């Protein structure tokens, strides 16, 4: 579903990604861990075309991204892949001028062309599933962090993506709320969604991940099932990360 | 005792204008250079020098006063806006108003008038190729469009004599003549000296019919300056009998037979018949209300246009390709860097030369819209930039195109941010509509100025009424914008 080869990305002279190679199979839940500044967020942003790549290639949900495309072609491909790939930002970025319900209905109606009535039906269903039925009419600034996070997930899911990218879905939440989010991700995994989750939560990685990828200074230094990588790490950097976490 | 008397004298002396003039060695005469020839204008041969028949008259008066006072007196020119010269006189900034000011009973009640120095008449000017032009033709159907100086005797003469005419009010004289040549106007009624002076410059214009409605140009001094008043009258009489006045007039080609019409060489007896005029509201109420309507119309038509243009420009500058963004930057800088009055002038008087003729109201609306679009564009640009980048990214990630993301996500948030600044601008535009008087659109401020000029004694109630009208119009606006802000924040 996702194949990344020798991906490089720099901001000016600062090389953030220095040759990332990894694969995620259909229906797999991949967890990315790594020290702060190791390039995890940048990697996710590259996956859905928010950042332009400097080198290497990304194949995701049937679309290929390579460096040096003409701007219109790059825009076209990014837009095509985003129809299949949803993303939830660390800071959620809900639309503050719309209610929770309107946030969720927005893209299905205006991008996918779903009828407003049907989009509403689906949105209410998602809110119900996430325990937010009472909050449909609330504005984002009237919601708690955990509620905002769930609305953001519902907003992405409403487009019925085949791949979901999550950037630290629990970092802004207290442990109890974090637990709720992790249960939601678990359930999505059971539905067969392909997911890439950046997290600092080793507990989640251990329980939910099919594969764990360890980022270190812009490279994947270790990949494997959690019971290998998290129990018997090969790399010193991984061991260090686990001891700190 | 002696010192006390001297001190008292010294205190009293400046209160007498003639004494002050002697002490200073000069009198200050107020006039408006913008009025142009033949009154007062820059010497074409040496533009830093002022010439004109009133300049020469002032110098001749200085000579007479020198003789009379036995001390050297010079004539000192002070520039002032024509319609504000009486105010400059009353506040003591100038000693006399000498600038084609007609004797009228209203002004004579407000200021003291000297003997006339020139008898002017009004001359009808039409296109030389307009067959059959005459005063009868002017009064016949269809209604003719005639340009006049706003608040001039020509305006009131026509308003009384030919009520069917469509009068177009101008700020200057040559613009009206130019508009007769171009066909925008059917005719213009001008003070004869102006018509004579510019005759050579407008060969396309013909003098139609005999001059009409003689009137007196007089010098005004402050009421109560009896000594200065008498000295000036004596000087004027001397200049007339010596032939100096005639010599000056002839140098500017404006000597006419009317200068020897003895009936007009003195002032009419002050009569109180003017006091029988209609009541204050009947006289000013309707015209002021009408022109307030024009102010509202101009604002309501131009501001929505300015908003739409401004939003388009801001989006183009922020998200358009460089080929689009660069000219838009130039557009904004040029419009913000030049005065609105100049832009209106270009739209109304210059564009017709390029074949694009706009009616006055159209030019006014377009001018205001274009001018304010530059300011709106900058407000919107700041508003758009204040929306966090994450909002655009979140929209893109949902599969929106850039265009859709702007329309659905970024612009609606920017609008909420800019509402206070935009309503502020609307109130500013509302007041800026008064500038449109330079292109013959008569709105509230212009109407007030004209009324205040012709009836100086009514200035206070007039000003109060104009102010009340402005407030009555702008207060609901403030209420509306406050409600809008609240609604958007909720
Ligand atoms: N737009 C940008 N311009 C310049 N440098 C950037 C930009 N975005 C990220 N960086 C730099 O790239 C490096 C990697 O950032 P990134 O956000 O990918 O790290 P991360 O692994 O997600 O860290 P964390 O765990 O703290 O979120 C950092 O040093 C950051 O300062
Ligand atoms: Mg990060």
Short mmCIF file of N, CA and C in Angstrom, two decimals, chain A residues 83-243:
data_model
loop_
_atom_site.label_atom_id
_atom_site.label_comp_id
_atom_site.label_asym_id
_atom_site.label_seq_id
_atom_site.Cartn_x
_atom_site.Cartn_y
_atom_site.Cartn_z
N UNK A 83 -7.31 11.81 -1.94
CA UNK A 83 -8.65 11.23 -1.96
C UNK A 83 -8.65 9.87 -1.25
N UNK A 84 -7.46 9.23 -1.19
CA UNK A 84 -7.35 7.90 -0.58
C UNK A 84 -6.72 7.93 0.80
N UNK A 85 -5.97 9.01 1.08
CA UNK A 85 -5.18 9.07 2.30
C UNK A 85 -5.70 10.17 3.22
N UNK A 86 -6.08 9.81 4.43
CA UNK A 86 -6.52 10.82 5.39
C UNK A 86 -5.41 11.11 6.38
N UNK A 87 -5.48 12.31 7.00
CA UNK A 87 -4.43 12.63 7.96
C UNK A 87 -5.03 13.36 9.14
N UNK A 88 -4.52 13.04 10.34
CA UNK A 88 -4.93 13.77 11.54
C UNK A 88 -3.69 14.44 12.11
N UNK A 89 -3.75 15.78 12.20
CA UNK A 89 -2.58 16.54 12.66
C UNK A 89 -2.47 16.51 14.18
N UNK A 90 -1.26 16.74 14.63
CA UNK A 90 -1.03 16.79 16.07
C UNK A 90 -1.88 17.88 16.72
N UNK A 91 -2.01 19.04 16.02
CA UNK A 91 -2.82 20.14 16.58
C UNK A 91 -4.24 20.15 16.02
N UNK A 92 -4.66 19.06 15.42
CA UNK A 92 -6.04 18.86 14.91
C UNK A 92 -6.40 19.76 13.73
N UNK A 93 -6.17 21.11 13.86
CA UNK A 93 -6.55 22.05 12.80
C UNK A 93 -8.00 21.89 12.39
N UNK A 94 -8.90 21.82 13.36
CA UNK A 94 -10.33 21.85 13.02
C UNK A 94 -10.66 23.24 12.47
N UNK A 95 -11.73 23.33 11.67
CA UNK A 95 -12.14 24.63 11.13
C UNK A 95 -12.93 25.37 12.21
N UNK A 96 -12.38 26.46 12.74
CA UNK A 96 -12.99 27.08 13.92
C UNK A 96 -14.32 27.77 13.64
N UNK A 97 -14.59 28.06 12.34
CA UNK A 97 -15.83 28.79 12.04
C UNK A 97 -17.00 27.83 11.76
N UNK A 98 -16.77 26.53 11.97
CA UNK A 98 -17.84 25.56 11.69
C UNK A 98 -18.08 24.71 12.93
N UNK A 99 -19.32 24.20 13.05
CA UNK A 99 -19.62 23.28 14.14
C UNK A 99 -18.90 21.95 13.90
N UNK A 100 -18.87 21.11 14.92
CA UNK A 100 -18.24 19.79 14.79
C UNK A 100 -18.85 19.05 13.61
N UNK A 101 -20.18 19.08 13.53
CA UNK A 101 -20.87 18.38 12.45
C UNK A 101 -20.45 18.94 11.08
N UNK A 102 -20.43 20.28 10.97
CA UNK A 102 -20.09 20.91 9.70
C UNK A 102 -18.66 20.59 9.30
N UNK A 103 -17.74 20.49 10.28
CA UNK A 103 -16.37 20.10 10.00
C UNK A 103 -16.32 18.75 9.29
N UNK A 104 -17.17 17.84 9.76
CA UNK A 104 -17.13 16.47 9.23
C UNK A 104 -17.82 16.39 7.87
N UNK A 105 -18.89 17.16 7.70
CA UNK A 105 -19.69 17.11 6.48
C UNK A 105 -18.99 17.81 5.31
N UNK A 106 -18.13 18.79 5.64
CA UNK A 106 -17.54 19.68 4.65
C UNK A 106 -16.94 18.96 3.43
N UNK A 107 -15.97 18.09 3.66
CA UNK A 107 -15.28 17.47 2.52
C UNK A 107 -16.16 16.49 1.75
N UNK A 108 -16.93 15.62 2.41
CA UNK A 108 -17.78 14.72 1.62
C UNK A 108 -18.69 15.48 0.67
N UNK A 109 -19.26 16.61 1.12
CA UNK A 109 -20.19 17.35 0.28
C UNK A 109 -19.44 18.11 -0.82
N UNK A 110 -18.38 18.84 -0.44
CA UNK A 110 -17.76 19.74 -1.41
C UNK A 110 -16.62 19.12 -2.21
N UNK A 111 -16.10 17.97 -1.74
CA UNK A 111 -15.03 17.32 -2.50
C UNK A 111 -15.55 16.06 -3.16
N UNK A 112 -16.23 15.19 -2.38
CA UNK A 112 -16.65 13.90 -2.92
C UNK A 112 -18.01 13.97 -3.60
N UNK A 113 -18.75 15.11 -3.40
CA UNK A 113 -20.04 15.24 -4.06
C UNK A 113 -21.13 14.38 -3.45
N UNK A 114 -20.98 14.00 -2.20
CA UNK A 114 -22.04 13.26 -1.51
C UNK A 114 -23.19 14.23 -1.22
N UNK A 115 -24.41 13.75 -1.25
CA UNK A 115 -25.53 14.65 -0.98
C UNK A 115 -25.47 15.09 0.48
N UNK A 116 -25.84 16.35 0.77
CA UNK A 116 -25.75 16.86 2.14
C UNK A 116 -26.48 15.96 3.13
N UNK A 117 -27.64 15.44 2.74
CA UNK A 117 -28.40 14.62 3.67
C UNK A 117 -27.62 13.35 4.04
N UNK A 118 -27.05 12.74 3.03
CA UNK A 118 -26.32 11.49 3.29
C UNK A 118 -25.06 11.77 4.10
N UNK A 119 -24.37 12.88 3.74
CA UNK A 119 -23.13 13.22 4.45
C UNK A 119 -23.43 13.45 5.93
N UNK A 120 -24.56 14.09 6.18
CA UNK A 120 -24.98 14.38 7.55
C UNK A 120 -25.25 13.09 8.32
N UNK A 121 -25.95 12.21 7.65
CA UNK A 121 -26.26 10.90 8.21
C UNK A 121 -24.98 10.20 8.66
N UNK A 122 -24.02 10.16 7.73
CA UNK A 122 -22.74 9.48 8.00
C UNK A 122 -22.00 10.16 9.14
N UNK A 123 -22.02 11.51 9.11
CA UNK A 123 -21.28 12.26 10.12
C UNK A 123 -21.86 11.99 11.51
N UNK A 124 -23.20 11.99 11.59
CA UNK A 124 -23.84 11.75 12.89
C UNK A 124 -23.50 10.35 13.39
N UNK A 125 -23.41 9.43 12.46
CA UNK A 125 -23.06 8.05 12.79
C UNK A 125 -21.65 8.00 13.40
N UNK A 126 -20.71 8.70 12.76
CA UNK A 126 -19.33 8.74 13.26
C UNK A 126 -19.28 9.37 14.64
N UNK A 127 -20.01 10.50 14.80
CA UNK A 127 -20.00 11.18 16.10
C UNK A 127 -20.54 10.26 17.19
N UNK A 128 -21.58 9.53 16.84
CA UNK A 128 -22.20 8.58 17.77
C UNK A 128 -21.17 7.54 18.20
N UNK A 129 -20.49 7.03 17.19
CA UNK A 129 -19.51 5.97 17.43
C UNK A 129 -18.40 6.45 18.36
N UNK A 130 -18.06 7.76 18.25
CA UNK A 130 -16.98 8.30 19.08
C UNK A 130 -17.51 8.96 20.35
N UNK A 131 -18.78 8.74 20.65
CA UNK A 131 -19.36 9.27 21.89
C UNK A 131 -19.50 10.78 21.88
N UNK A 132 -19.77 11.35 20.70
CA UNK A 132 -19.84 12.81 20.60
C UNK A 132 -21.20 13.29 20.10
N UNK A 133 -22.20 12.42 20.15
CA UNK A 133 -23.51 12.77 19.58
C UNK A 133 -24.02 14.09 20.13
N UNK A 134 -23.75 14.36 21.42
CA UNK A 134 -24.27 15.58 22.04
C UNK A 134 -23.52 16.83 21.59
N UNK A 135 -22.36 16.62 20.96
CA UNK A 135 -21.51 17.78 20.64
C UNK A 135 -21.59 18.20 19.18
N UNK A 136 -22.55 17.65 18.43
CA UNK A 136 -22.60 17.91 16.99
C UNK A 136 -22.64 19.39 16.66
N UNK A 137 -23.38 20.17 17.49
CA UNK A 137 -23.55 21.59 17.16
C UNK A 137 -22.46 22.48 17.77
N UNK A 138 -21.56 21.90 18.57
CA UNK A 138 -20.56 22.73 19.24
C UNK A 138 -19.47 23.18 18.27
N UNK A 139 -18.94 24.38 18.57
CA UNK A 139 -17.79 24.86 17.81
C UNK A 139 -16.53 24.25 18.40
N UNK A 140 -15.46 24.14 17.62
CA UNK A 140 -14.22 23.53 18.12
C UNK A 140 -13.74 24.15 19.44
N UNK A 141 -13.88 25.49 19.57
CA UNK A 141 -13.34 26.10 20.80
C UNK A 141 -14.20 25.78 22.02
N UNK A 142 -15.34 25.11 21.80
CA UNK A 142 -16.16 24.70 22.95
C UNK A 142 -15.91 23.23 23.31
N UNK A 143 -14.95 22.61 22.62
CA UNK A 143 -14.66 21.18 22.86
C UNK A 143 -13.35 21.01 23.61
N UNK A 144 -13.27 19.92 24.38
CA UNK A 144 -12.01 19.62 25.07
C UNK A 144 -11.01 19.07 24.04
N UNK A 145 -9.75 18.96 24.46
CA UNK A 145 -8.72 18.45 23.56
C UNK A 145 -9.06 17.08 23.01
N UNK A 146 -9.52 16.18 23.90
CA UNK A 146 -9.85 14.83 23.47
C UNK A 146 -11.01 14.82 22.48
N UNK A 147 -12.02 15.68 22.75
CA UNK A 147 -13.16 15.76 21.84
C UNK A 147 -12.74 16.30 20.49
N UNK A 148 -11.86 17.30 20.52
CA UNK A 148 -11.37 17.86 19.26
C UNK A 148 -10.64 16.79 18.45
N UNK A 149 -9.83 16.01 19.17
CA UNK A 149 -9.07 14.95 18.51
C UNK A 149 -10.01 13.96 17.82
N UNK A 150 -11.09 13.59 18.52
CA UNK A 150 -12.02 12.62 17.94
C UNK A 150 -12.78 13.21 16.75
N UNK A 151 -13.12 14.52 16.85
CA UNK A 151 -13.78 15.16 15.70
C UNK A 151 -12.83 15.16 14.51
N UNK A 152 -11.54 15.43 14.78
CA UNK A 152 -10.56 15.46 13.69
C UNK A 152 -10.46 14.08 13.03
N UNK A 153 -10.50 13.03 13.84
CA UNK A 153 -10.44 11.68 13.27
C UNK A 153 -11.71 11.41 12.45
N UNK A 154 -12.86 11.79 13.01
CA UNK A 154 -14.12 11.58 12.29
C UNK A 154 -14.11 12.34 10.97
N UNK A 155 -13.56 13.56 10.99
CA UNK A 155 -13.52 14.38 9.78
C UNK A 155 -12.73 13.66 8.69
N UNK A 156 -11.58 13.05 9.09
CA UNK A 156 -10.77 12.33 8.10
C UNK A 156 -11.48 11.07 7.64
N UNK A 157 -12.11 10.36 8.56
CA UNK A 157 -12.75 9.09 8.20
C UNK A 157 -13.96 9.29 7.30
N UNK A 158 -14.60 10.48 7.41
CA UNK A 158 -15.80 10.74 6.63
C UNK A 158 -15.52 10.67 5.13
N UNK A 159 -14.26 10.84 4.74
CA UNK A 159 -13.90 10.75 3.33
C UNK A 159 -13.64 9.31 2.92
N UNK A 160 -13.84 8.37 3.84
CA UNK A 160 -13.66 6.94 3.60
C UNK A 160 -12.31 6.64 2.95
N UNK A 161 -11.22 7.03 3.64
CA UNK A 161 -9.89 6.80 3.07
C UNK A 161 -9.51 5.33 3.21
N UNK A 162 -8.50 4.92 2.43
CA UNK A 162 -7.98 3.56 2.59
C UNK A 162 -6.71 3.58 3.43
N UNK A 163 -6.11 4.76 3.56
CA UNK A 163 -4.91 4.91 4.39
C UNK A 163 -5.13 6.07 5.34
N UNK A 164 -4.71 5.93 6.60
CA UNK A 164 -4.80 7.04 7.54
C UNK A 164 -3.43 7.30 8.15
N UNK A 165 -3.07 8.60 8.23
CA UNK A 165 -1.82 8.99 8.85
C UNK A 165 -2.14 9.75 10.14
N UNK A 166 -1.51 9.37 11.24
CA UNK A 166 -1.75 10.05 12.52
C UNK A 166 -0.42 10.60 13.05
N UNK A 167 -0.40 11.90 13.38
CA UNK A 167 0.82 12.47 13.98
C UNK A 167 0.59 12.65 15.47
N UNK A 168 1.24 11.79 16.27
CA UNK A 168 1.15 11.85 17.73
C UNK A 168 -0.28 12.08 18.20
N UNK A 169 -1.15 11.12 17.98
CA UNK A 169 -2.57 11.33 18.28
C UNK A 169 -2.85 11.47 19.77
N UNK A 170 -1.92 11.14 20.62
CA UNK A 170 -2.24 11.19 22.06
C UNK A 170 -1.40 12.19 22.82
N UNK A 171 -0.51 12.91 22.13
CA UNK A 171 0.45 13.72 22.88
C UNK A 171 -0.21 14.88 23.63
N UNK A 172 -1.36 15.35 23.11
CA UNK A 172 -1.99 16.50 23.76
C UNK A 172 -2.99 16.08 24.84
N UNK A 173 -3.06 14.80 25.13
CA UNK A 173 -4.13 14.30 25.99
C UNK A 173 -3.60 13.69 27.29
N UNK A 174 -4.50 13.70 28.31
CA UNK A 174 -4.11 13.02 29.55
C UNK A 174 -4.24 11.50 29.32
N UNK A 175 -3.64 10.67 30.19
CA UNK A 175 -3.56 9.23 29.94
C UNK A 175 -4.92 8.58 29.68
N UNK A 176 -5.98 9.04 30.41
CA UNK A 176 -7.29 8.44 30.25
C UNK A 176 -7.83 8.67 28.83
N UNK A 177 -7.77 9.98 28.40
CA UNK A 177 -8.24 10.32 27.04
C UNK A 177 -7.37 9.62 26.01
N UNK A 178 -6.07 9.56 26.28
CA UNK A 178 -5.16 8.90 25.35
C UNK A 178 -5.59 7.45 25.16
N UNK A 179 -6.00 6.82 26.26
CA UNK A 179 -6.45 5.43 26.17
C UNK A 179 -7.65 5.29 25.25
N UNK A 180 -8.59 6.27 25.33
CA UNK A 180 -9.77 6.21 24.46
C UNK A 180 -9.37 6.26 22.98
N UNK A 181 -8.45 7.19 22.69
CA UNK A 181 -8.03 7.34 21.29
C UNK A 181 -7.37 6.05 20.80
N UNK A 182 -6.53 5.48 21.66
CA UNK A 182 -5.84 4.27 21.24
C UNK A 182 -6.84 3.14 20.97
N UNK A 183 -7.92 3.08 21.78
CA UNK A 183 -8.94 2.06 21.52
C UNK A 183 -9.60 2.29 20.16
N UNK A 184 -9.81 3.58 19.82
CA UNK A 184 -10.41 3.89 18.51
C UNK A 184 -9.49 3.40 17.39
N UNK A 185 -8.19 3.68 17.55
CA UNK A 185 -7.24 3.26 16.50
C UNK A 185 -7.23 1.74 16.38
N UNK A 186 -7.28 1.06 17.50
CA UNK A 186 -7.35 -0.40 17.52
C UNK A 186 -8.52 -0.89 16.69
N UNK A 187 -9.69 -0.24 16.95
CA UNK A 187 -10.91 -0.65 16.26
C UNK A 187 -10.77 -0.42 14.76
N UNK A 188 -10.16 0.72 14.38
CA UNK A 188 -9.98 1.02 12.95
C UNK A 188 -9.09 -0.04 12.31
N UNK A 189 -8.06 -0.44 13.07
CA UNK A 189 -7.15 -1.47 12.56
C UNK A 189 -7.93 -2.75 12.29
N UNK A 190 -8.84 -3.06 13.19
CA UNK A 190 -9.65 -4.27 13.00
C UNK A 190 -10.52 -4.17 11.76
N UNK A 191 -10.92 -2.90 11.38
CA UNK A 191 -11.74 -2.72 10.18
C UNK A 191 -10.92 -2.87 8.91
N UNK A 192 -9.60 -3.01 9.04
CA UNK A 192 -8.77 -3.26 7.87
C UNK A 192 -8.20 -2.02 7.22
N UNK A 193 -8.25 -0.89 7.93
CA UNK A 193 -7.66 0.34 7.40
C UNK A 193 -6.14 0.24 7.48
N UNK A 194 -5.44 0.74 6.44
CA UNK A 194 -3.98 0.82 6.52
C UNK A 194 -3.63 2.09 7.28
N UNK A 195 -2.75 1.99 8.31
CA UNK A 195 -2.48 3.17 9.13
C UNK A 195 -0.99 3.35 9.39
N UNK A 196 -0.56 4.62 9.43
CA UNK A 196 0.78 4.95 9.89
C UNK A 196 0.58 5.87 11.08
N UNK A 197 1.09 5.46 12.25
CA UNK A 197 0.89 6.23 13.46
C UNK A 197 2.23 6.62 14.05
N UNK A 198 2.47 7.94 14.13
CA UNK A 198 3.67 8.42 14.82
C UNK A 198 3.31 8.57 16.28
N UNK A 199 4.10 7.97 17.15
CA UNK A 199 3.74 8.07 18.57
C UNK A 199 4.97 7.96 19.45
N UNK A 200 4.82 8.49 20.67
CA UNK A 200 5.84 8.29 21.69
C UNK A 200 5.39 7.22 22.69
N UNK A 201 4.16 6.70 22.44
CA UNK A 201 3.62 5.75 23.41
C UNK A 201 4.06 4.32 23.08
N UNK A 202 5.04 3.82 23.83
CA UNK A 202 5.56 2.47 23.59
C UNK A 202 4.48 1.43 23.89
N UNK A 203 3.61 1.76 24.86
CA UNK A 203 2.53 0.84 25.22
C UNK A 203 1.65 0.58 24.01
N UNK A 204 1.26 1.65 23.34
CA UNK A 204 0.42 1.51 22.16
C UNK A 204 1.14 0.72 21.08
N UNK A 205 2.42 1.08 20.88
CA UNK A 205 3.21 0.39 19.86
C UNK A 205 3.22 -1.11 20.13
N UNK A 206 3.44 -1.46 21.37
CA UNK A 206 3.55 -2.87 21.74
C UNK A 206 2.24 -3.60 21.49
N UNK A 207 1.13 -2.96 21.88
CA UNK A 207 -0.17 -3.63 21.81
C UNK A 207 -0.71 -3.69 20.39
N UNK A 208 -0.63 -2.51 19.66
CA UNK A 208 -1.42 -2.40 18.44
C UNK A 208 -0.61 -2.59 17.16
N UNK A 209 0.69 -2.31 17.19
CA UNK A 209 1.44 -2.27 15.94
C UNK A 209 1.58 -3.65 15.31
N UNK A 210 1.45 -3.66 13.95
CA UNK A 210 1.87 -4.85 13.22
C UNK A 210 3.38 -4.79 13.02
N UNK A 211 3.87 -3.60 12.68
CA UNK A 211 5.31 -3.40 12.53
C UNK A 211 5.69 -2.07 13.16
N UNK A 212 6.90 -2.00 13.69
CA UNK A 212 7.42 -0.76 14.28
C UNK A 212 8.63 -0.33 13.46
N UNK A 213 8.68 0.99 13.14
CA UNK A 213 9.83 1.55 12.42
C UNK A 213 10.49 2.58 13.32
N UNK A 214 11.81 2.44 13.50
CA UNK A 214 12.52 3.35 14.39
C UNK A 214 13.28 4.38 13.56
N UNK A 215 12.92 5.69 13.78
CA UNK A 215 13.61 6.80 13.09
C UNK A 215 14.77 7.26 13.94
N UNK A 216 15.92 7.50 13.27
CA UNK A 216 17.04 8.09 13.96
C UNK A 216 17.81 8.97 12.98
N UNK A 217 17.86 10.26 13.28
CA UNK A 217 18.58 11.22 12.45
C UNK A 217 18.25 11.09 10.97
N UNK A 218 16.94 11.03 10.68
CA UNK A 218 16.49 11.07 9.29
C UNK A 218 16.59 9.76 8.56
N UNK A 219 16.79 8.65 9.28
CA UNK A 219 16.81 7.33 8.64
C UNK A 219 15.98 6.36 9.46
N UNK A 220 15.52 5.25 8.79
CA UNK A 220 14.89 4.17 9.54
C UNK A 220 16.02 3.21 9.90
N UNK A 221 16.32 3.13 11.20
CA UNK A 221 17.46 2.28 11.55
C UNK A 221 17.04 0.86 11.89
N UNK A 222 15.76 0.66 12.11
CA UNK A 222 15.32 -0.66 12.51
C UNK A 222 13.83 -0.80 12.22
N UNK A 223 13.39 -1.92 11.64
CA UNK A 223 11.97 -2.19 11.39
C UNK A 223 11.67 -3.63 11.77
N UNK A 224 10.48 -3.85 12.27
CA UNK A 224 10.12 -5.23 12.58
C UNK A 224 8.89 -5.30 13.44
N UNK A 225 8.39 -6.51 13.75
CA UNK A 225 7.26 -6.65 14.65
C UNK A 225 7.64 -6.14 16.04
N UNK A 226 6.68 -5.60 16.80
CA UNK A 226 6.99 -4.98 18.09
C UNK A 226 7.70 -5.94 19.05
N UNK A 227 7.33 -7.22 19.02
CA UNK A 227 7.93 -8.13 19.98
C UNK A 227 9.42 -8.32 19.72
N UNK A 228 9.86 -7.99 18.46
CA UNK A 228 11.30 -8.03 18.17
C UNK A 228 11.95 -6.70 18.51
N UNK A 229 11.44 -5.65 17.84
CA UNK A 229 12.10 -4.35 17.93
C UNK A 229 12.04 -3.79 19.35
N UNK A 230 10.90 -3.98 20.00
CA UNK A 230 10.75 -3.36 21.30
C UNK A 230 11.29 -4.23 22.44
N UNK A 231 11.48 -5.51 22.16
CA UNK A 231 11.97 -6.40 23.22
C UNK A 231 13.46 -6.66 23.07
N UNK A 232 13.87 -6.91 21.81
CA UNK A 232 15.28 -7.19 21.57
C UNK A 232 15.87 -6.27 20.52
N UNK A 233 15.96 -4.97 20.81
CA UNK A 233 16.45 -4.05 19.77
C UNK A 233 17.88 -4.37 19.37
N UNK A 234 18.14 -4.22 18.04
CA UNK A 234 19.49 -4.46 17.55
C UNK A 234 20.35 -3.22 17.74
N UNK A 235 19.73 -2.04 17.60
CA UNK A 235 20.52 -0.81 17.55
C UNK A 235 20.63 -0.14 18.92
N UNK A 236 21.75 0.46 19.13
CA UNK A 236 21.98 1.17 20.40
C UNK A 236 21.01 2.33 20.55
N UNK A 237 20.76 3.03 19.42
CA UNK A 237 19.86 4.19 19.48
C UNK A 237 18.46 3.77 19.90
N UNK A 238 18.03 2.60 19.41
CA UNK A 238 16.70 2.11 19.79
C UNK A 238 16.65 1.81 21.28
N UNK A 239 17.70 1.17 21.76
CA UNK A 239 17.74 0.84 23.19
C UNK A 239 17.64 2.10 24.02
N UNK A 240 18.37 3.09 23.60
CA UNK A 240 18.36 4.37 24.33
C UNK A 240 16.96 4.96 24.37
N UNK A 241 16.27 4.91 23.20
CA UNK A 241 14.91 5.44 23.08
C UNK A 241 13.97 4.70 24.03
N UNK A 242 14.12 3.38 24.09
CA UNK A 242 13.23 2.57 24.92
C UNK A 242 13.45 2.83 26.40
N UNK A 243 14.74 3.02 26.77
CA UNK A 243 15.03 3.29 28.18
C UNK A 243 14.41 4.62 28.61
#
